[in-house]
Each structure stands twice: as C-alpha cells, then as structure tokens.
XYZ file of C-alpha atoms in Angstrom:
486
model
C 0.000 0.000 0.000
C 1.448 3.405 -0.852
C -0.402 5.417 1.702
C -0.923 8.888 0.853
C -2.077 7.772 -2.658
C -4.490 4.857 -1.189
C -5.610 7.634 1.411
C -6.507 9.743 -1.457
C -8.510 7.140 -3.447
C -10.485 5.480 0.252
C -11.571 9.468 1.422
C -13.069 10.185 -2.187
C -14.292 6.700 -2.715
C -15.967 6.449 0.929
C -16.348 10.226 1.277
C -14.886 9.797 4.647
C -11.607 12.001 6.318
C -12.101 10.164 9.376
C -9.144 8.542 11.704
C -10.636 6.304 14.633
C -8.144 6.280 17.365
C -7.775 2.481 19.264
C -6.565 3.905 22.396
C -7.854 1.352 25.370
C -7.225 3.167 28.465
C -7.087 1.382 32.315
C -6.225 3.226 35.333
C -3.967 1.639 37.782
C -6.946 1.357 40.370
C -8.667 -0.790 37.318
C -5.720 -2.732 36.904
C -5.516 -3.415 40.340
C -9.122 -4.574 40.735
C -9.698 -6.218 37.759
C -6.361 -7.923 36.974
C -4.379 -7.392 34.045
C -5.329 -10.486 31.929
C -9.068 -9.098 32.043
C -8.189 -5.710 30.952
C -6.077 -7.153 27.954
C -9.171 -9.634 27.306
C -11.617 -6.419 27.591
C -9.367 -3.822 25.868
C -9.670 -6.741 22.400
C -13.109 -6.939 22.764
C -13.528 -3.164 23.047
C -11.028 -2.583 19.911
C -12.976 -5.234 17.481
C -15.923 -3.947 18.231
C -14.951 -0.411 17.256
C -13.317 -1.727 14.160
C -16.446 -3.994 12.929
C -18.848 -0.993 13.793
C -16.829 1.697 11.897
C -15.268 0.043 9.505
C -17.959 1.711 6.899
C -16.961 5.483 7.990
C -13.215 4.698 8.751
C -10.734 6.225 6.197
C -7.960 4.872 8.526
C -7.219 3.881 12.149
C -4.642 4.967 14.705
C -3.735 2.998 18.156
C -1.634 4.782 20.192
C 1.397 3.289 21.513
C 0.845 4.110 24.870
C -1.869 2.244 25.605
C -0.544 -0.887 24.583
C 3.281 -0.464 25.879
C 1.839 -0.263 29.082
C 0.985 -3.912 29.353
C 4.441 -4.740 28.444
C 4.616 -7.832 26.441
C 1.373 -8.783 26.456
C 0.067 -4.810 25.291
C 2.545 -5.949 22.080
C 0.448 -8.939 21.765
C -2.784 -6.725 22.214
C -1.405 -4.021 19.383
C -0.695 -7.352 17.008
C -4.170 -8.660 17.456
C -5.693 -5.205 17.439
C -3.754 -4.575 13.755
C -4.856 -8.065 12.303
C -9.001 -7.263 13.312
C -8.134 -4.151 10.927
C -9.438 -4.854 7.250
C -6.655 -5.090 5.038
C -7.919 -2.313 2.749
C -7.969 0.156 5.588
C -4.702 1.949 6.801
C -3.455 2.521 10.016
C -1.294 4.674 11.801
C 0.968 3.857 14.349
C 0.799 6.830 16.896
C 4.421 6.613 18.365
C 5.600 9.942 18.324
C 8.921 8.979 18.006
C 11.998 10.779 17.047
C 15.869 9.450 17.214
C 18.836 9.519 14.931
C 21.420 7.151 13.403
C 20.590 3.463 14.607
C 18.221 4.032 17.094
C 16.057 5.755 14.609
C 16.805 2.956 11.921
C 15.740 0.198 14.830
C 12.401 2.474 15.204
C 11.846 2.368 11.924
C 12.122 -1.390 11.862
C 9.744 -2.054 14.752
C 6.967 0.200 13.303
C 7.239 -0.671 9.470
C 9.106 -3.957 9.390
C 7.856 -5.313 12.629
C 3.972 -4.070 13.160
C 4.052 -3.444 9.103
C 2.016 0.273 10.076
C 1.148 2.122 6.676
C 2.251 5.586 8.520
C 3.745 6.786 11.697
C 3.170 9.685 13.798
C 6.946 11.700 14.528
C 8.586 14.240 16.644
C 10.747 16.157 14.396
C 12.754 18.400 16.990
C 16.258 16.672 15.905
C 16.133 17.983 12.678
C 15.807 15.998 8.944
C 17.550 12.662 10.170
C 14.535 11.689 12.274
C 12.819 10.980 8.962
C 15.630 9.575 6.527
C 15.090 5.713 8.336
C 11.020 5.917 8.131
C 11.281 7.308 4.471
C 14.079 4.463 3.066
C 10.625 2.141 3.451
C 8.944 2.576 0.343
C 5.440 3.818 0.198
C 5.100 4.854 3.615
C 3.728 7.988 5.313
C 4.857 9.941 8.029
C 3.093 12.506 10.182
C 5.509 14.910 11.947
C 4.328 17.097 14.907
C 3.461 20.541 14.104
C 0.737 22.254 16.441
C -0.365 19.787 18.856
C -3.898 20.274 20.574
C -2.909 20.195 24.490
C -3.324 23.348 26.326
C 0.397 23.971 27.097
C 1.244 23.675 23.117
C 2.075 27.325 22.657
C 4.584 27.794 25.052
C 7.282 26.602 22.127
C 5.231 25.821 19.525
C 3.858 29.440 19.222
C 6.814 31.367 19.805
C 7.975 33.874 16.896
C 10.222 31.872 14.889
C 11.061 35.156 12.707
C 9.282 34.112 9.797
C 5.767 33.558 12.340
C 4.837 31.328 14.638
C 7.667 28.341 15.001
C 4.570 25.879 13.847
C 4.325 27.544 10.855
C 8.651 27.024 10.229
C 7.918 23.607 11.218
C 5.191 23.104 8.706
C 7.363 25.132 5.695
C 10.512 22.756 6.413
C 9.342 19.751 6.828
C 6.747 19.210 4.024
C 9.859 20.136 2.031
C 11.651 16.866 2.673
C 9.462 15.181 1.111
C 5.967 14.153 -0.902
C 4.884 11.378 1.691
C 5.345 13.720 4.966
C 2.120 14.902 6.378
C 1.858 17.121 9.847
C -0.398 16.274 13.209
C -2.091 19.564 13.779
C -4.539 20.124 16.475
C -8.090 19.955 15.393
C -9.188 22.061 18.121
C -7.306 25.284 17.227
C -9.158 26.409 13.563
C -6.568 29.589 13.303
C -3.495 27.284 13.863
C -4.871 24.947 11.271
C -5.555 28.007 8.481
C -1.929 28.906 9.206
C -0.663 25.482 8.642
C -3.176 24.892 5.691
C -1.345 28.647 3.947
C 2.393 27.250 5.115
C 1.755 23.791 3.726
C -1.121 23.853 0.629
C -0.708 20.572 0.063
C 0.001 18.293 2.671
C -2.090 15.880 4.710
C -3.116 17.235 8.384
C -3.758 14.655 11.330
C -6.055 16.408 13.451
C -6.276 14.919 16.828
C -8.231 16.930 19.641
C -11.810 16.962 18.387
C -14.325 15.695 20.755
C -12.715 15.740 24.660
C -10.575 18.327 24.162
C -12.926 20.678 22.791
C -12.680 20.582 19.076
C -15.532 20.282 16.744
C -15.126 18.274 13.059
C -16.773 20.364 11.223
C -14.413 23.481 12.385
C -11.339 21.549 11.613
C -12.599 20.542 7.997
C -13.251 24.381 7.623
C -10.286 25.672 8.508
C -7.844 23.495 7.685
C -9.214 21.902 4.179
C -7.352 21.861 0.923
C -8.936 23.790 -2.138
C -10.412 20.563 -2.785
C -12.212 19.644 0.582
C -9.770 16.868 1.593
C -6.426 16.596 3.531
C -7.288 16.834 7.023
C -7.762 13.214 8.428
C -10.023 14.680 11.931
C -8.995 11.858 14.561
C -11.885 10.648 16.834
C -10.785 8.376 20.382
C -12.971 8.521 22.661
C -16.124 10.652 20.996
C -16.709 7.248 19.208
C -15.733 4.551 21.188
C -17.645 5.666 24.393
C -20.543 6.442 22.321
C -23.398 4.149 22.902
C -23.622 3.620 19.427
C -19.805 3.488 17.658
C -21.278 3.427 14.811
C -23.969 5.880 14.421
C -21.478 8.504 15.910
C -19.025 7.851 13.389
C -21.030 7.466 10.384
C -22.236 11.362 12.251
C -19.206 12.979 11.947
C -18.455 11.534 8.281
C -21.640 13.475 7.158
C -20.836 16.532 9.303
C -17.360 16.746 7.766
C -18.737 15.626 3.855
C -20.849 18.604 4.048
C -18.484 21.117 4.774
C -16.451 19.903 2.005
C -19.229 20.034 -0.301
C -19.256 23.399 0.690
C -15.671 24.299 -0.261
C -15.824 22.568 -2.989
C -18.558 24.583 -4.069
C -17.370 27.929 -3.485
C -14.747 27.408 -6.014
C -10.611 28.025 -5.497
C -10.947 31.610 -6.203
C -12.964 32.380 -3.144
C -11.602 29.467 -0.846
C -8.389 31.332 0.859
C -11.264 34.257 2.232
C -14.120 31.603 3.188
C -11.518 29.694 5.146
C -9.622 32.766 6.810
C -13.276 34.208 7.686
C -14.583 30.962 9.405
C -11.358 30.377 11.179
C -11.588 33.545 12.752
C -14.948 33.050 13.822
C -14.589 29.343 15.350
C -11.001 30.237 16.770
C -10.171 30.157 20.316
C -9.636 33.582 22.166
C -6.270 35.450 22.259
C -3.734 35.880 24.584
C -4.437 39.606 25.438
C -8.120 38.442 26.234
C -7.298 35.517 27.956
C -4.423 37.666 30.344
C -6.909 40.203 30.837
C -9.784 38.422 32.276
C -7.214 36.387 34.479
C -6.049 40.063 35.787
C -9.806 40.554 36.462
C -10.253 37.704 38.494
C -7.211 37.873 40.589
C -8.948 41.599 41.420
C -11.696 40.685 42.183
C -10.758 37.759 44.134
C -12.899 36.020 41.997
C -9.308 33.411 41.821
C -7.494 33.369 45.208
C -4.406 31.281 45.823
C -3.218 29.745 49.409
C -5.278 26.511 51.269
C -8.665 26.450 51.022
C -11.375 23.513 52.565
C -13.479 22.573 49.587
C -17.047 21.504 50.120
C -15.875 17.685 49.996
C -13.671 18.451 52.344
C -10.599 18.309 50.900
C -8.086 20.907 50.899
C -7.082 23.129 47.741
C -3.861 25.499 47.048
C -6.307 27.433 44.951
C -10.293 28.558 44.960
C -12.571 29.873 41.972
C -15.720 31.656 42.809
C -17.086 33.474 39.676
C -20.255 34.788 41.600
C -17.731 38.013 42.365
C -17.752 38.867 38.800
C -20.686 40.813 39.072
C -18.669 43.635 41.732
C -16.490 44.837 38.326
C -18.278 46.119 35.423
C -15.163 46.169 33.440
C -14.540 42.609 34.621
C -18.145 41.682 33.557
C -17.714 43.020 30.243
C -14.374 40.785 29.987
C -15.955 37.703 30.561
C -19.166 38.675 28.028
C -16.795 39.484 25.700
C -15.398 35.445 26.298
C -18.889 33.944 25.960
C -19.265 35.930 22.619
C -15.882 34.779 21.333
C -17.422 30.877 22.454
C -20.683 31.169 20.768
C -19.313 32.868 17.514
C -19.590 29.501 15.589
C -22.565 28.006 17.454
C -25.422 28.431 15.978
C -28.701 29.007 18.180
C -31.637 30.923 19.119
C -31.991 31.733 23.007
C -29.223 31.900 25.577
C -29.922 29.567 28.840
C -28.274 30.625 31.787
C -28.056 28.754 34.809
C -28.766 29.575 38.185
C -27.377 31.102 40.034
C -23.771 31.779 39.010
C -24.895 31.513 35.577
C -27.847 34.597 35.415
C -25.970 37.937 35.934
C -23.102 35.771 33.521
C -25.741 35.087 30.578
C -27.471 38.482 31.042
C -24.193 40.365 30.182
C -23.306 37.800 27.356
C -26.976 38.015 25.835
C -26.686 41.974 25.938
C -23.405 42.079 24.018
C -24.500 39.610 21.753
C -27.694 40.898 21.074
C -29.855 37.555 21.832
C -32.944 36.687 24.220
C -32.458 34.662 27.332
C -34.314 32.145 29.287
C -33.344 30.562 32.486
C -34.650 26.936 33.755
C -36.325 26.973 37.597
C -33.992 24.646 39.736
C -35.685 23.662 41.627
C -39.241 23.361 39.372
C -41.484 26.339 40.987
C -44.261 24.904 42.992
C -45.915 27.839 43.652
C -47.999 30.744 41.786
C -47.974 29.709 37.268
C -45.591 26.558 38.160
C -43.718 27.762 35.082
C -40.182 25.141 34.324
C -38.699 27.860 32.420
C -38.367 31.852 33.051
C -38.882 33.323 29.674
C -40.410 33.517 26.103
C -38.977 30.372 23.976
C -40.866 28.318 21.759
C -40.491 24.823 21.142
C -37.823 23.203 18.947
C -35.767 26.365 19.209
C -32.046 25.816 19.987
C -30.614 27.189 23.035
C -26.861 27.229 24.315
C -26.469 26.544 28.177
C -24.168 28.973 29.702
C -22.741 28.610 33.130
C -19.592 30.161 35.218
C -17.659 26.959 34.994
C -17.980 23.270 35.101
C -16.064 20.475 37.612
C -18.910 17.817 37.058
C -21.626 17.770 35.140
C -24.374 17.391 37.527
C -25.949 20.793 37.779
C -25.600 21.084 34.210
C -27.866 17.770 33.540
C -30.470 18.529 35.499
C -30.910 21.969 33.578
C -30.943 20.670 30.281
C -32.851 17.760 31.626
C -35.623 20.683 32.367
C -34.932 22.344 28.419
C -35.243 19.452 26.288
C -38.132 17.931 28.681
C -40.072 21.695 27.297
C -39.060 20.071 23.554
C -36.046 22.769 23.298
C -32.861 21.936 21.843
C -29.562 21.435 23.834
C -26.389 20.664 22.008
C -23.850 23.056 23.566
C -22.745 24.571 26.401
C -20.180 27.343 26.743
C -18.395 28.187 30.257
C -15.470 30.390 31.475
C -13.384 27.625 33.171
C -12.989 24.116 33.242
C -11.405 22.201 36.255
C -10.672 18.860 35.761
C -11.778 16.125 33.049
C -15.167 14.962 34.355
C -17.413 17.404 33.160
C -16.454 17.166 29.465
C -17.256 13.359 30.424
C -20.293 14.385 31.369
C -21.312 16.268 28.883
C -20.141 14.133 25.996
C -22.230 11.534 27.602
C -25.385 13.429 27.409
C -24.805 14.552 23.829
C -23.573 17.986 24.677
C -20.769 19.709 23.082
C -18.321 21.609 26.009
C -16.668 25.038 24.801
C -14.327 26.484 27.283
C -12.799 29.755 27.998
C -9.800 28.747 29.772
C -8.903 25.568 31.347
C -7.842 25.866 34.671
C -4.151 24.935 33.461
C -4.621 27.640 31.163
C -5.515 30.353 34.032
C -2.073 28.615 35.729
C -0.134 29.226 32.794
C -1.495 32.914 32.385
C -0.505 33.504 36.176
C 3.056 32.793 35.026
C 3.307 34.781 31.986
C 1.931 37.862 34.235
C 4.942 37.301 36.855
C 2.471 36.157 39.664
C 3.598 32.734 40.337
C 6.607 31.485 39.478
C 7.328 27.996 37.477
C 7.674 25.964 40.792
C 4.388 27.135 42.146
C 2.407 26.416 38.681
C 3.749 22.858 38.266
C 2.364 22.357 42.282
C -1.098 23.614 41.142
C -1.233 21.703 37.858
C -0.377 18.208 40.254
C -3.318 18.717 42.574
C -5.218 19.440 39.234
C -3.971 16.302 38.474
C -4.775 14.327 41.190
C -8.311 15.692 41.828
C-alpha cells in the first residue's frame, strides 16, 4: 500500500476524512481490581468492536502506543491482534511519536514498518531531517511529523515567533519540504493554527487529533484546515466514538458533518476558498492571549481566583479557589468575561441563551446583551408555587438554546438543567463556560450529547498567572499536580 495515494482514493471513494483512534485506556486502580489479563481480554473486545462498527466510515485507524506499551509484552500482543481485526484495505497509523537519529532511529523504523508493518507513523521532528531519513528508506510509507499539537500547554514553544511567524508555521514550511509522503499532526481544536498550517503547507495531509474531549468540533477543523479541494485533514476521533453508545452511528455522524463542509468548499470554487476559510477560522477560533491575560487580571482583582489553602465543600483541601459569583462587583470585569462567551458562541449556531442559576444569570445576562440575543433561564428547583412555570422566559419549542454557566467540575448541575430544556421540547447541544477544572465534566457532557466550549482551562488560568509574573514555574507545576490528582 502506498499510503498517501491509497488515502486519497479510500476518502473520495468512501467520502470519509475520518481517523478512529484504538486507544484502550485502564487506570492503575482498574488494573488493580480487575487484573491485568481481564483488561487485555476487555481492551480486544472493546477494539474489534470499534473496528467492525466503523469500519464503513473509517478512512484509517490509529492505536496509540501508549496504551498498549503499558501492558508490556502482552500490550505488544494486544497491538498485534488489534492490527490483524483491521481490514486489510484500511490503513493505520501507528501513533508513536517517536523521534531518534542514526541506529536508534533505523531500529524504530524497523519495529513500526518492518515489525507491526504500520502504513504511517506519527513523529517528533525536533532533531532535525535525520529523524525521517530511516522511516522514508521504506517505500510507500507515510509519516506525520508534529506541528501544532492540541494540548493546552502547546504554545509555550510551539507558538513562539520563529522570525518568519509562529515556530509551527517554520515547522510546517521545512518539513513538508523533505518530502511528498510527509504529512503534519495539527490540532483539530485550534481552527486559526490549522488556516496557518493549511497557507504554510497547501498541500500536505493534516492529522487532526483533539476533536471531541478536548474541545474541538469536526466540522471546524474541515473548515479551517481543508485543501482547495475539501480533503487533507484526516479529523482523529478516540474517545467521541468509542464511548458512544452507538460506535457506529457517531461515526457514520461525523463523516456526514465533515462531507458537508467539504461540499461546501468545494462549491465555493478556489478563487474564493483562501477568504471563506480565513473568515470561518476567525470566527470558530479560540480567544487570544491579550483576552485571555486580561480576564485572568480581572479575576485575581476581584478575588474572583485566590491562591493559598482552602477547605473545599468535599472536604478536601485546595492550594487554589474559583468563585465566579464576584464577577458581578467589576463592570469592566463583567464586560471581559461577556466578551469570552461571545468569542465561544461565535460559531454556534442558536436561538436563546440559557443561563443557569445562580452563578450563571448575571453571567448570561451580560453575554446576551453584548451579543444581542434573548435569554431564558430553567427553575432549579421546578417552581411549585404561583404559574408553576419550568422555564423563566419567552422560547418556543424546537428552538435551539446554548447553556451557559460560570464553569464546570462535574456535570451534575448542568444535567439537570438541560434535563428541564429538552423535557419543554427545546434543543440542547452546547454549552459554553469560562473555566474548566478537571476532566469529568467534558465526560459528562459528551455523555449526554452535549458539546463543552471552554474559555480557559484551569491549566490555562495557571499558565497565564506565570506569563503575568504572579507565580513562578515551581508554584504552577504544584497547582497543575493537585489538578492532576483531583
């Protein structure tokens, strides 16, 4: 199989760009309890039935080394098993990352295409050209080198001013230019870092990992980062398909949503395809820097983000405390964070803002005034008393509404307001907060078919802290490992 070509001919003859990631994941606590041998015999089961239910919407798959090298020897055997329940006419790409010269790169490159016999192979390519010379001496193979990667720390090399813009963009120029059958992993959740890429490199393939958990949508990363001819970004999709209920209905879901947009840029022609990309990019990218500093200045302020030891309501103590309610003392502050939920909803489409009490009101009154939309607010509890009404405020039903709220740990409150919206036949795909804190709520929310947009992560308000000169490096790493363990 010569892979780019084969790639070429499977996404036009299936009309599919997507990559389903095999990543089986067991914490040690899981290990512990269930044993190793039942993981290994769970994590096969898992992986062929993802393959057999996705198979039809699959342009290729991708397990990620990780997963498997942490059963040692038997994780090998797991990765061989997983590879031979692939169809033979479908690709995949062996997520290794890896990146070595001389004969440790040449022994790589023997394990991955000789050994596993992978059709491509993700790559780090900070050592320069000679990372790639082993992979590329096997015919017909593709590589993937890291460009802009989708985890919330990225920018802090990749997005430094290389001189010629943002290093990513160097990276993309250089190393598409060592050769035809070297693509570039660029995160599908940053739609202005994929237009960049897309003007650096016109041509090449994009591997677009961070669409579903981490925030990005598939749709925004086909927009963005398309060719003129509405292929070349392969949008990868872990765990937004394989802990769907339904693999396959939520595969075959994104294959449409992504077909259509490249209908769409197919359409519009190549004369007018540079603007229509630049203009939705702008509108579906993330907020700046200066934005993202600035409310972070507001907070610390107005205390709204204290640091030292706090009790938390479970009881357990915290070197940092959030309390967005405090917002409402600052009108400049308050304009800040409207000005966040209007960069969020910018490429969601919907009728009615939904606020959620209490935190949530004064924070989707503000946002609804600068963006110029109605508002309704679900009773929680249900009103008992006087019209009994479920819902404050004129809607009608089928009409979409986007669930705002200050920021999200779990998803708990969060369910049992859109539990009150759909049960009044609204619509509730999306929900847009300032801060997230932890993983569980995205959980949460993926689970009940809701799509999580995010101002900041808390690492992300960290990070910001440190770039202002209020904590130092040593104090950020301790708050990102109680993040961690929480």
């Amino acid at each position: 199989m010569d892979f780019f070509p084969e790639l070429e001919r499977i996404v036009v003859d299936k009309g599919t760009c997507l990559c389903v990631g095999l990543d089986p994941y067991f914490t040690r606590e899981e290990r512990a309890s269930l044993g190793d041998a039942e993981c290994l015999s769970r994590a096969l089961e898992a992986n062929k039935r993802i393959i057999a239910a996705t198979s039809p919407y699959a342009a290729c798959y991708k397990p990620n080394a990780a997963f498997y090298e942490a059963f040692g020897a038997e994780g090998h055997s797991l990765l061989e098993k997983t590879i031979a329940a692939i169809p033979e006419w479908i690709p995949f790409i062996y997520d290794a990352k890896r990146g070595d010269i001389e004969s440790t790169g040449k022994a790589y490159a023997d394990a991955i295409f000789g050994g596993l016999g992978a059709n491509a192979v993700t790559l780090n390519p900070y050592m320069g050209r000679e990372i790639v010379e082993p992979f590329l001496a096997y015919e017909g193979r593709g590589l993937f080198l890291l460009c802009k990667t989708s985890n919330p720390g990225a920018g802090a090399f990749q997005g430094l001013d290389s001189g010629t813009g943002k290093l990513y963009e160097t990276v993309a120029r250089t190393c598409v230019s060592w050769s035809e059958r070297i693509g570039l992993v660029v995160a599908g959740n940053d739609p202005s870092a994929l237009a960049c890429v897309r003007a650096a490199a016109p041509y090449a393939w994009f591997l677009a990992p961070g669409i579903g958990a981490q925030g990005g949508r598939a749709e925004d990363a086909i927009t963005a980062g398309a060719r003129k001819d509405g292929r070349g970004v392969l949008v990868v999709a872990a765990r937004s398909v394989a802990g769907a209920s339904d693999p396959a209905a939520a595969a075959a879901s994104l294959r449409d949503q992504m077909a259509a947009i490249a209908r769409k840029i197919t359409a519009i022609g190549p004369r007018n395809f540079q603007g229509f990309t630049a203009s939705v990019a702008k509108q579906v990218a993330g907020p700046n820097t200066e934005l993202k500093d600035r409310f972070v200045a507001g907070l610390l302020s107005t205390g709204c983000f204290r640091l030292g030891e706090f009790v938390l309501k479970s009881g357990k103590k915290s070197p940092f405390y959030i309390d967005l309610r405090r917002l409402i003392s600052d009108p400049a502050v308050l304009g800040a964070a409207a000005e966040a939920y209007s960069s969020l909803a910018s490429g969601i489409g919907f009728d009615r803002l939904a606020g959620i009490p209490a935190a949530g009101l004064p924070l989707a009154t503000a946002a609804g005034i600068r963006l110029a939309v109605p508002m309704i607010w679900p009773r929680m509890p249900v009103k008992e008393h006087g019209t009994g009404n479920r819902i404050e405020g004129a809607c009608v039903a089928g009409e979409k509404v986007l669930l705002l709220d200050d920021l999200i740990t779990t998803g708990a409150s969060k369910l049992e307001a859109v539990e009150i919206l759909r049960g009044e036949s609204l619509v509730v795909e999306d929900l847009v907060v300032l801060i997230e804190r932890g993983k569980q709520g995205r959980r949460d929310m993926e689970a009940a078919g809701i799509r999580l947009h995010a101002f900041l992560h808390v690492r992300e308000l960290f990070d910001s802290c440190e770039r202002q000169g209020l904590i130092d490096r040593t104090r950020r790493e301790e708050l990102e490992r109680f993040v961690d363990s929480e």
